[in-house]
Short mmCIF file of C-alpha atoms in Angstrom, two decimals:
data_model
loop_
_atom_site.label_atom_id
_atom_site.label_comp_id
_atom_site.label_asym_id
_atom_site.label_seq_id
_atom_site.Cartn_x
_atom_site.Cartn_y
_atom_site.Cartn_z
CA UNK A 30 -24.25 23.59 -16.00
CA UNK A 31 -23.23 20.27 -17.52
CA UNK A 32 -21.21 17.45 -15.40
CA UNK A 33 -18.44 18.59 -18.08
CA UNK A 34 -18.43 22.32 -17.21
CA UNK A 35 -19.07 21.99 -13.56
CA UNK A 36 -16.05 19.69 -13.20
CA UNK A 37 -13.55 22.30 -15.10
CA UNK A 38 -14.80 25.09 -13.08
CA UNK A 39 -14.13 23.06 -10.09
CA UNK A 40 -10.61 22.01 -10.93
CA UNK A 41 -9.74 25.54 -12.69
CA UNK A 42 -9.25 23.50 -16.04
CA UNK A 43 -8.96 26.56 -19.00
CA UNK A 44 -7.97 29.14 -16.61
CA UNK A 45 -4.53 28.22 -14.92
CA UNK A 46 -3.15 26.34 -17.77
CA UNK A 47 -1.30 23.53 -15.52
CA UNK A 48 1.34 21.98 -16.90
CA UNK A 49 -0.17 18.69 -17.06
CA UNK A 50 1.48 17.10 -19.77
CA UNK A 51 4.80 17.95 -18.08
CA UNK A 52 3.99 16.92 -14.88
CA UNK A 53 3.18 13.68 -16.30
CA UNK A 54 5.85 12.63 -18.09
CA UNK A 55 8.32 13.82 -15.18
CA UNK A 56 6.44 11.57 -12.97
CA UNK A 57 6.35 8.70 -15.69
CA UNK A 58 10.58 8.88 -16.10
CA UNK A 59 10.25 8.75 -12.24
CA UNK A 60 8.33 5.80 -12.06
CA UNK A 61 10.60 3.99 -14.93
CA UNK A 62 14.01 5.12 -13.19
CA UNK A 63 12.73 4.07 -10.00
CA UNK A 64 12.11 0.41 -11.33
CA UNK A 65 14.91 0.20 -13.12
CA UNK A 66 16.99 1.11 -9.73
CA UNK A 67 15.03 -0.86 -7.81
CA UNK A 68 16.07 -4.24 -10.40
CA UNK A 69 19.94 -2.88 -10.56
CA UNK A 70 20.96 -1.63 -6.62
CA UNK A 71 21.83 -4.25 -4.10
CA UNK A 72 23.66 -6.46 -2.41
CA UNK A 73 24.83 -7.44 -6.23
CA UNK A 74 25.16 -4.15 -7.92
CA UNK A 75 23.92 -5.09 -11.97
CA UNK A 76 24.79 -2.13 -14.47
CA UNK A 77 21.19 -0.14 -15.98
CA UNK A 78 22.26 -1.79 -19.09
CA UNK A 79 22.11 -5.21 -18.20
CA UNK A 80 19.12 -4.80 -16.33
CA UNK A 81 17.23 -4.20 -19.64
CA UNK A 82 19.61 -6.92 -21.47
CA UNK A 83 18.05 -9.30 -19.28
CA UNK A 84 14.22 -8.15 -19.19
CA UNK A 85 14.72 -7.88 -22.89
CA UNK A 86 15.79 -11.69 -23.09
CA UNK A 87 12.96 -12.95 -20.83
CA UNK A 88 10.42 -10.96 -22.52
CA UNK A 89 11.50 -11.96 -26.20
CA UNK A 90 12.66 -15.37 -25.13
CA UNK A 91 15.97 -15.09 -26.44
CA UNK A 92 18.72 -17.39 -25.23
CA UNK A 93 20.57 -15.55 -22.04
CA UNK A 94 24.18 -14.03 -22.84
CA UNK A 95 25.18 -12.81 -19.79
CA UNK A 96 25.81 -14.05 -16.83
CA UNK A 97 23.00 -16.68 -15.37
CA UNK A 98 23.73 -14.84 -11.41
CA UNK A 99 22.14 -11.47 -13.26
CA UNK A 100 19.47 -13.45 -14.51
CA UNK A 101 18.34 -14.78 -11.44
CA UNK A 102 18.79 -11.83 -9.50
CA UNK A 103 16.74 -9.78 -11.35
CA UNK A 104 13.82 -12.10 -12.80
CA UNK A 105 13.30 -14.28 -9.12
CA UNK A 106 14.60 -11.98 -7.06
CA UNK A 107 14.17 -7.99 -7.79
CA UNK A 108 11.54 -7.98 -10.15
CA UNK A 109 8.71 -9.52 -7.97
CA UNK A 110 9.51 -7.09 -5.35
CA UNK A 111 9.68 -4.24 -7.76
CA UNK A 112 6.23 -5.15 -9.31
CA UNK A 113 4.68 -5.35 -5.62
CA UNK A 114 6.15 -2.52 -4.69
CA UNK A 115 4.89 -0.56 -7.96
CA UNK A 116 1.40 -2.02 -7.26
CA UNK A 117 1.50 -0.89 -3.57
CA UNK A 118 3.08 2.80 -4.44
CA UNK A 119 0.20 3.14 -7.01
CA UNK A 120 -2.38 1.93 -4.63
CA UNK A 121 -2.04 3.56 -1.80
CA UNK A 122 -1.78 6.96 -3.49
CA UNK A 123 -4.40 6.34 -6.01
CA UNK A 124 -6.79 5.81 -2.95
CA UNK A 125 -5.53 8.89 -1.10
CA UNK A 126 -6.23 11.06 -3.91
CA UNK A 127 -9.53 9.25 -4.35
CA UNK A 128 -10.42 9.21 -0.50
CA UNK A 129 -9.46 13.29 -0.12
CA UNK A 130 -11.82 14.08 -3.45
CA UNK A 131 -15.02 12.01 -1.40
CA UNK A 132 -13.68 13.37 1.95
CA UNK A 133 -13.04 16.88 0.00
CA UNK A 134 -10.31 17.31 2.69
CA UNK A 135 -6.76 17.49 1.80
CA UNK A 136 -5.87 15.64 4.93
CA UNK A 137 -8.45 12.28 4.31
CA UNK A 138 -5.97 8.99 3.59
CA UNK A 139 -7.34 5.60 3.25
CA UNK A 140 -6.85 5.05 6.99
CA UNK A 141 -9.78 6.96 7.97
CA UNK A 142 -11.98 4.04 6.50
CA UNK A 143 -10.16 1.69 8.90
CA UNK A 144 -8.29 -0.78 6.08
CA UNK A 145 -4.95 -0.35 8.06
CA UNK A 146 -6.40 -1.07 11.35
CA UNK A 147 -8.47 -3.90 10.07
CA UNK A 148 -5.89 -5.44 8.75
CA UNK A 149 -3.42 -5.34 11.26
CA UNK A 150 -6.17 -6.87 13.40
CA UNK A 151 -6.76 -9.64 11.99
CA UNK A 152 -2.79 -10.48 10.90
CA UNK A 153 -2.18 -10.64 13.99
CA UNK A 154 -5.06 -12.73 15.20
CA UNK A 155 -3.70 -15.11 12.17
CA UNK A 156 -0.46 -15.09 13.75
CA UNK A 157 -1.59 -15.93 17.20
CA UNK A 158 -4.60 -18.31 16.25
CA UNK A 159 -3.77 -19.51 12.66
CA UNK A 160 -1.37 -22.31 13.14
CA UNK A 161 -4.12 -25.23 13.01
CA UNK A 162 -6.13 -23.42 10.15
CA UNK A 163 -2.66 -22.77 8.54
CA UNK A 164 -1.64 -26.87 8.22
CA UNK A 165 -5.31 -27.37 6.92
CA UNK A 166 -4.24 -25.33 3.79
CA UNK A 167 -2.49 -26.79 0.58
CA UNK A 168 1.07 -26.16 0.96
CA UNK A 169 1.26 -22.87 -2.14
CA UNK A 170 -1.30 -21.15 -0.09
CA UNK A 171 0.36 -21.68 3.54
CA UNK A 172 2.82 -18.73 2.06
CA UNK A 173 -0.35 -16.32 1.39
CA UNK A 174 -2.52 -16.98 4.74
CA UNK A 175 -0.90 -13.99 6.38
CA UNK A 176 -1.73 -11.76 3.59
CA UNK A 177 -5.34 -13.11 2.70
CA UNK A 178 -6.42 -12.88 6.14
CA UNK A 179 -5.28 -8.83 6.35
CA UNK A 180 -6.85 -8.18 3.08
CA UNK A 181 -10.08 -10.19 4.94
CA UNK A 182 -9.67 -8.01 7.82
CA UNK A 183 -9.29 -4.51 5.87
CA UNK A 184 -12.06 -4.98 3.76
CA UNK A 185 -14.30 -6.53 6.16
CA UNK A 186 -13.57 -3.33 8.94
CA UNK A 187 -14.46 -0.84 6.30
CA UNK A 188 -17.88 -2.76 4.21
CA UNK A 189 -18.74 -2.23 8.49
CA UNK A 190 -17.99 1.48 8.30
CA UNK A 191 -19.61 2.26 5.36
CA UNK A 192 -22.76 0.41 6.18
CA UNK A 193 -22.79 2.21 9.47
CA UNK A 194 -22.46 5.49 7.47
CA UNK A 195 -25.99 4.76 5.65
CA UNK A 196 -28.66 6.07 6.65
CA UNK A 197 -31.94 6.39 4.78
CA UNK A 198 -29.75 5.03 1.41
CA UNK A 199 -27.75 8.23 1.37
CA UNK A 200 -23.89 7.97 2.88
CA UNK A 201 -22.76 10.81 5.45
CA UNK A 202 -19.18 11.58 4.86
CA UNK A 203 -18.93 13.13 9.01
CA UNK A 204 -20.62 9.42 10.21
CA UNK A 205 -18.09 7.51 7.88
CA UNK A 206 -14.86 9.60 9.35
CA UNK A 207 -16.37 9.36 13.07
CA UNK A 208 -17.21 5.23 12.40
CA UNK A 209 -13.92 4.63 10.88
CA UNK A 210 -12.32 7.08 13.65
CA UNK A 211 -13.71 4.61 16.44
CA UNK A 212 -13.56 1.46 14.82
CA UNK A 213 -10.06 1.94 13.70
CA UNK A 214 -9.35 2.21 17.54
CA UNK A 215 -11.53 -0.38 18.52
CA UNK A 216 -9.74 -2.52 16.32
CA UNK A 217 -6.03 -1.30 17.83
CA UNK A 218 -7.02 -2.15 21.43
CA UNK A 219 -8.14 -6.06 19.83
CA UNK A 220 -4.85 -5.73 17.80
CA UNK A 221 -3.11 -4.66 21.82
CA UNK A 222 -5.28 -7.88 23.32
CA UNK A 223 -3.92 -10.14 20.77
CA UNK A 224 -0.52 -8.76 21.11
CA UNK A 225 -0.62 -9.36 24.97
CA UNK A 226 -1.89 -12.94 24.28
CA UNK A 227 0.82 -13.88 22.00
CA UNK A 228 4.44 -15.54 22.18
CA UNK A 229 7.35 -14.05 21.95
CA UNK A 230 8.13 -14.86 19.10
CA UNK A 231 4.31 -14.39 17.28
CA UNK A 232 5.18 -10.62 18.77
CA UNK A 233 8.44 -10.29 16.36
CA UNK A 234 6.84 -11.64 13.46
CA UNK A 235 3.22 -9.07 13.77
CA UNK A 236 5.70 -6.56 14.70
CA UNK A 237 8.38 -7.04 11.41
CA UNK A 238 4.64 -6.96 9.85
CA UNK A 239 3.53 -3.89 10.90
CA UNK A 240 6.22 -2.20 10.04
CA UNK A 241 6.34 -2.51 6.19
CA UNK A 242 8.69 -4.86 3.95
CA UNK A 243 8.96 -5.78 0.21
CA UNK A 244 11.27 -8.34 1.51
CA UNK A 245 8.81 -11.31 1.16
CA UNK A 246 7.31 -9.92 -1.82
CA UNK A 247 6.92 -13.14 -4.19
CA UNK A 248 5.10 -13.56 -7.94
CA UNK A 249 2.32 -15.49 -5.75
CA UNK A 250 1.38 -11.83 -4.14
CA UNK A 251 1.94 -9.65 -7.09
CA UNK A 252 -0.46 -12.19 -8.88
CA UNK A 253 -2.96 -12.11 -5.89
CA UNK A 254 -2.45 -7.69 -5.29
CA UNK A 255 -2.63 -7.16 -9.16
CA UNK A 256 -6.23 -7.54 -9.77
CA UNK A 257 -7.31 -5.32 -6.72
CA UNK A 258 -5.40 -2.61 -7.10
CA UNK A 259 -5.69 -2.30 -11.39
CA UNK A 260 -9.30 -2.41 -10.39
CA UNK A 261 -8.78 0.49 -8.08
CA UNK A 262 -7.04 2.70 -10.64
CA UNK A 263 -9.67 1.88 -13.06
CA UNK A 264 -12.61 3.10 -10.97
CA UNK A 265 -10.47 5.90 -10.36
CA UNK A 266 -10.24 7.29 -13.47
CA UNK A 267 -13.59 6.28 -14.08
CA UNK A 268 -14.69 8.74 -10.97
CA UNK A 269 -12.64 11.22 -11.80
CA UNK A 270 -15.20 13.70 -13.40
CA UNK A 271 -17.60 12.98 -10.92
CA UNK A 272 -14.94 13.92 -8.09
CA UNK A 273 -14.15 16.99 -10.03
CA UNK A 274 -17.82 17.76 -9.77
CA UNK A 275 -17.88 17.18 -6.27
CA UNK A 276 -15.05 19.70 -4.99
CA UNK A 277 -18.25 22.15 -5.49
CA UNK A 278 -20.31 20.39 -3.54
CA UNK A 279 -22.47 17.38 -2.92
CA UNK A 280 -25.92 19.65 -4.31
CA UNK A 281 -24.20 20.93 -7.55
CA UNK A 282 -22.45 18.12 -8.46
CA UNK A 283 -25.88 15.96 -7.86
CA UNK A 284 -27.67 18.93 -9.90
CA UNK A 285 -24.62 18.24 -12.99
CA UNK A 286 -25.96 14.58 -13.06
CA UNK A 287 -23.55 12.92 -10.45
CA UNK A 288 -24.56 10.21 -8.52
CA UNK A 289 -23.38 11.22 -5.38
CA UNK A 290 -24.30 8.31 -3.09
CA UNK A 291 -23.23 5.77 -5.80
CA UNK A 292 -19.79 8.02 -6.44
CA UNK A 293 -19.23 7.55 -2.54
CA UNK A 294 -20.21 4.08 -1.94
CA UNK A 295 -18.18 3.13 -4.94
CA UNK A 296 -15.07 4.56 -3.65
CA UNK A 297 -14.87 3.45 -0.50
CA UNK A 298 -15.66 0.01 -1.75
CA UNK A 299 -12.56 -0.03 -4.40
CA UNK A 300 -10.28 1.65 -1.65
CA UNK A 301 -10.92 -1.23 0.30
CA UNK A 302 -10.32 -3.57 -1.51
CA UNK A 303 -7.21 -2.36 -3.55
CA UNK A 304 -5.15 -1.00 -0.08
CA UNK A 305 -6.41 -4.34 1.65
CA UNK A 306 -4.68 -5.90 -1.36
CA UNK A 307 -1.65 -3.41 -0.87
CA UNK A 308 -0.68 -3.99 3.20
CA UNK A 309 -1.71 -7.83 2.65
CA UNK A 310 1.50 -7.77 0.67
CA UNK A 311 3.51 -5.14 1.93
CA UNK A 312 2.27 -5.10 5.25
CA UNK A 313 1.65 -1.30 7.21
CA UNK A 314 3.50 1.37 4.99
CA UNK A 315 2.04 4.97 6.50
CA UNK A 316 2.28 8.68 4.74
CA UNK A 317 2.40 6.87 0.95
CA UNK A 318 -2.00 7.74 0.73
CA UNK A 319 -1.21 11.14 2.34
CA UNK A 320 1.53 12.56 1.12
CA UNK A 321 1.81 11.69 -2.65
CA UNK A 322 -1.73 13.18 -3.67
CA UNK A 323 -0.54 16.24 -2.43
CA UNK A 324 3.15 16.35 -4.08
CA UNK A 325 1.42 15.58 -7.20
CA UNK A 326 -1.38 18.20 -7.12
CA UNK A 327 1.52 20.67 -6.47
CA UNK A 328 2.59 20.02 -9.97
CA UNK A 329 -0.59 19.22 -12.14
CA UNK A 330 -3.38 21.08 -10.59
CA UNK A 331 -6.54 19.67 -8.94
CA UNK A 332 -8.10 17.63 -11.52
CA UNK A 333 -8.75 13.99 -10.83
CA UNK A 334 -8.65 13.33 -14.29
CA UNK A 335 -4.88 14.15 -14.40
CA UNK A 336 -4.28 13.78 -10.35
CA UNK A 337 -4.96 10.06 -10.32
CA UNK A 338 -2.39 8.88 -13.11
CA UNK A 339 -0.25 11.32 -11.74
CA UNK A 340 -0.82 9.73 -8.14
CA UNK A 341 -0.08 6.37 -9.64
CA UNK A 342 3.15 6.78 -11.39
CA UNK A 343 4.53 9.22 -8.25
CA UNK A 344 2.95 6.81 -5.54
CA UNK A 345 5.53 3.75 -7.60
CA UNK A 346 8.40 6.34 -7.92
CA UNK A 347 8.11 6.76 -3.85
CA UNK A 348 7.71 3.90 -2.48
CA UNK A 349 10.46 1.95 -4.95
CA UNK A 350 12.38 4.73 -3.79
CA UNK A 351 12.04 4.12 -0.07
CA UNK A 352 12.72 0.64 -0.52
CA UNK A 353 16.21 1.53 -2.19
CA UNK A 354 17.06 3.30 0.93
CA UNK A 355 15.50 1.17 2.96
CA UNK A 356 18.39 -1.31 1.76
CA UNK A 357 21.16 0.94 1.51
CA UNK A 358 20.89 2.72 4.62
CA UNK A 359 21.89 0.19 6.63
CA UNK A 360 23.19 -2.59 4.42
CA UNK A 361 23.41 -5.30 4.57
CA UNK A 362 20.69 -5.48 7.01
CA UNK A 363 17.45 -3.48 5.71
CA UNK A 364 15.64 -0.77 7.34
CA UNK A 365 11.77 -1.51 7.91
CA UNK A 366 10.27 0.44 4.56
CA UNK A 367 7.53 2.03 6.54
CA UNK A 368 9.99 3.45 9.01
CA UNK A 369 11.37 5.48 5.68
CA UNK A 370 7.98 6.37 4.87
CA UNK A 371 7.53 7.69 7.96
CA UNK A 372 11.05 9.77 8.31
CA UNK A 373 9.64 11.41 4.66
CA UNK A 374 6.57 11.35 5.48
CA UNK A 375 6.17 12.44 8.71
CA UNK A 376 7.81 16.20 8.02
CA UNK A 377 5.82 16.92 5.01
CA UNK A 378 2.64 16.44 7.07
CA UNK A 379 3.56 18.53 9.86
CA UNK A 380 4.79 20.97 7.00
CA UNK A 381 0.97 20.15 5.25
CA UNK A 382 -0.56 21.39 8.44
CA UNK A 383 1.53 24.28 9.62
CA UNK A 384 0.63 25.78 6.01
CA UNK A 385 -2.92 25.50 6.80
CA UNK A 386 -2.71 26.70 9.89
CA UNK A 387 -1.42 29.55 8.31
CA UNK A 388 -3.64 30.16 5.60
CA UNK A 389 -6.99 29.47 7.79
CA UNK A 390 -5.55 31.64 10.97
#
């Protein structure tokens, strides 16, 4: 059977007639009236109509007719936080859906390959150690060592993982989940060392890390995430057949022409590197990779082909959402965004498995 034929019997393609245009374009009007809320609800409350007066006029360099407070508040202010948060939404859940087609296991997240971990590690050996190295850098990038060095850490915890998973040039998916299960926990008790060895006041600032914020989101890390995490949506869609293929099985998607070992390595690679990209600017935002894969396949089906756009435009329509509530929920201080992740997040997961449970016995 050809790659093509293999990976429609494996996502049911022809046969259940998904609605996938539908699900689509809901998800697309999601993602647009999420950004558009995120620009207009605040502190400083800015009509919908204004908000695209005032993209209009930057875009098409017109002279501004309104009032200069909107413009500021939504070019400098809002819309580099919206645009990391998009990039981070998109991200996260592109690599869910991309880590639970390698890991074929609906409950696989990026996690399991140890970015989060290995980033948190070394953030917060950057907080506690990374004062001199800090001054040596020029002043733009003093604002960006924090991120770069998670990014560092995530990507450099899970190149480890998968080059412990190798074996013989061919990639075991149980060795990768079992290496990223114990590194990822070697590399909490170094984050608990460093924790114990630093200040007080090192402790609030890993901590206020750790738990997720678009509140220092800046064009400097939208510039820096952007590249990353485009690249990981590209590869996605590029993989997409080949993860179709590979719901049957490693054997008859190899026998339909995949490249099974290069589909793998691949992935892990660009998950790594785009959700590094993501919590260096965000910081640790849970459930995002888990959950979103799932709510989308519940609307368009299995495929990867539609699954990861899908993933992308739901993955920016929930996590702009959380940070709207995140800042209205307790205004005008603002709730940690990963703690409303988590409050979301959590339930549907315990919902995710009590369904299994169910349908396994």
């Amino acid at each position: 059977m050809s790659l093509e034929g293999v990976a429609m019997a494996a996502s049911g393609e022809g046969t259940r007639g998904r609605p996938v245009a539908a699900g689509l374009t809901l998800f697309a009007v999601l993602a647009v009236a999420a950004v558009v809320g995120a620009l207009a609800i605040g502190p400083f409350t800015i009509a919908p109509g204004r908000v695209f007066a005032v993209l209009w006029e930057w875009i098409s360099g017109a002279a501004p007719a309104g009032a200069l407070r909107e413009r500021i508040v939504v070019l400098d202010v809002r819309l580099p936080r919206a645009i990391v948060g998009a990039l981070a939404g998109a991200g996260m859940a592109v690599a869910g859906a991309l880590m639970q087609g390698v890991f074929r296991n609906p409950l696989a997240d990026p996690s399991l390959v140890g970015v989060a971990p290995g980033a948190a590690l070394a953030a917060v050996a950057f907080v506690v150690f990374g004062a001199p190295l800090l001054a040596l850098l020029p002043q733009p990038l003093q604002v960006v060592g924090l991120p770069l060095a998670a990014f560092a850490g995530g990507l450099l915890t899970t190149l480890l993982i998968a080059r412990l998973a190798e074996h013989d040039g061919r990639t075991s998916v149980a060795t990768l989940l079992f290496a990223g299960l114990a590194l990822g926990a070697l590399a909490s008790a170094g984050t608990g060392v460093m924790v114990f060895l630093a200040s007080e006041q090192q402790t609030r600032d890993f901590l206020f890390w750790t738990l997720g914020s678009l509140g220092g989101a800046t064009w400097m890390k939208a510039a820096l995430a952007a590249p990353f995490v485009l690249g990981l949506l590209a590869i996605a869609i590029g993989l997409s057949r080949g993860l179709d293929a590979l719901a049957l099985g490693e054997a008859e998607a190899f026998h339909a022409g995949v490249s099974v070992e290069r589909l793998k390595r691949t992935a892990v690679v660009a998950v790594a590197a785009g959700v590094g990209a993501a919590v260096a600017a965000t910081g640790v935002v849970g459930f995002v990779g888990l959950v979103v894969p799932h709510l989308a396949r519940l609307v368009i089906g299995p495929s990867h082909r539609a699954l990861v756009p899908a993933s992308a435009l739901l993955g920016v329509a929930v996590l702009l959402g959380a940070d709207i509530l995140a800042r209205m929920i307790a205004a005008p201080a603002e709730l940690p965004l990963g703690v409303v992740t988590a409050l979301v997040g959590a339930p549907f997961f315990l919902w995710l498995l009590l369904k299994r449970r169910a349908f396994v016995g």
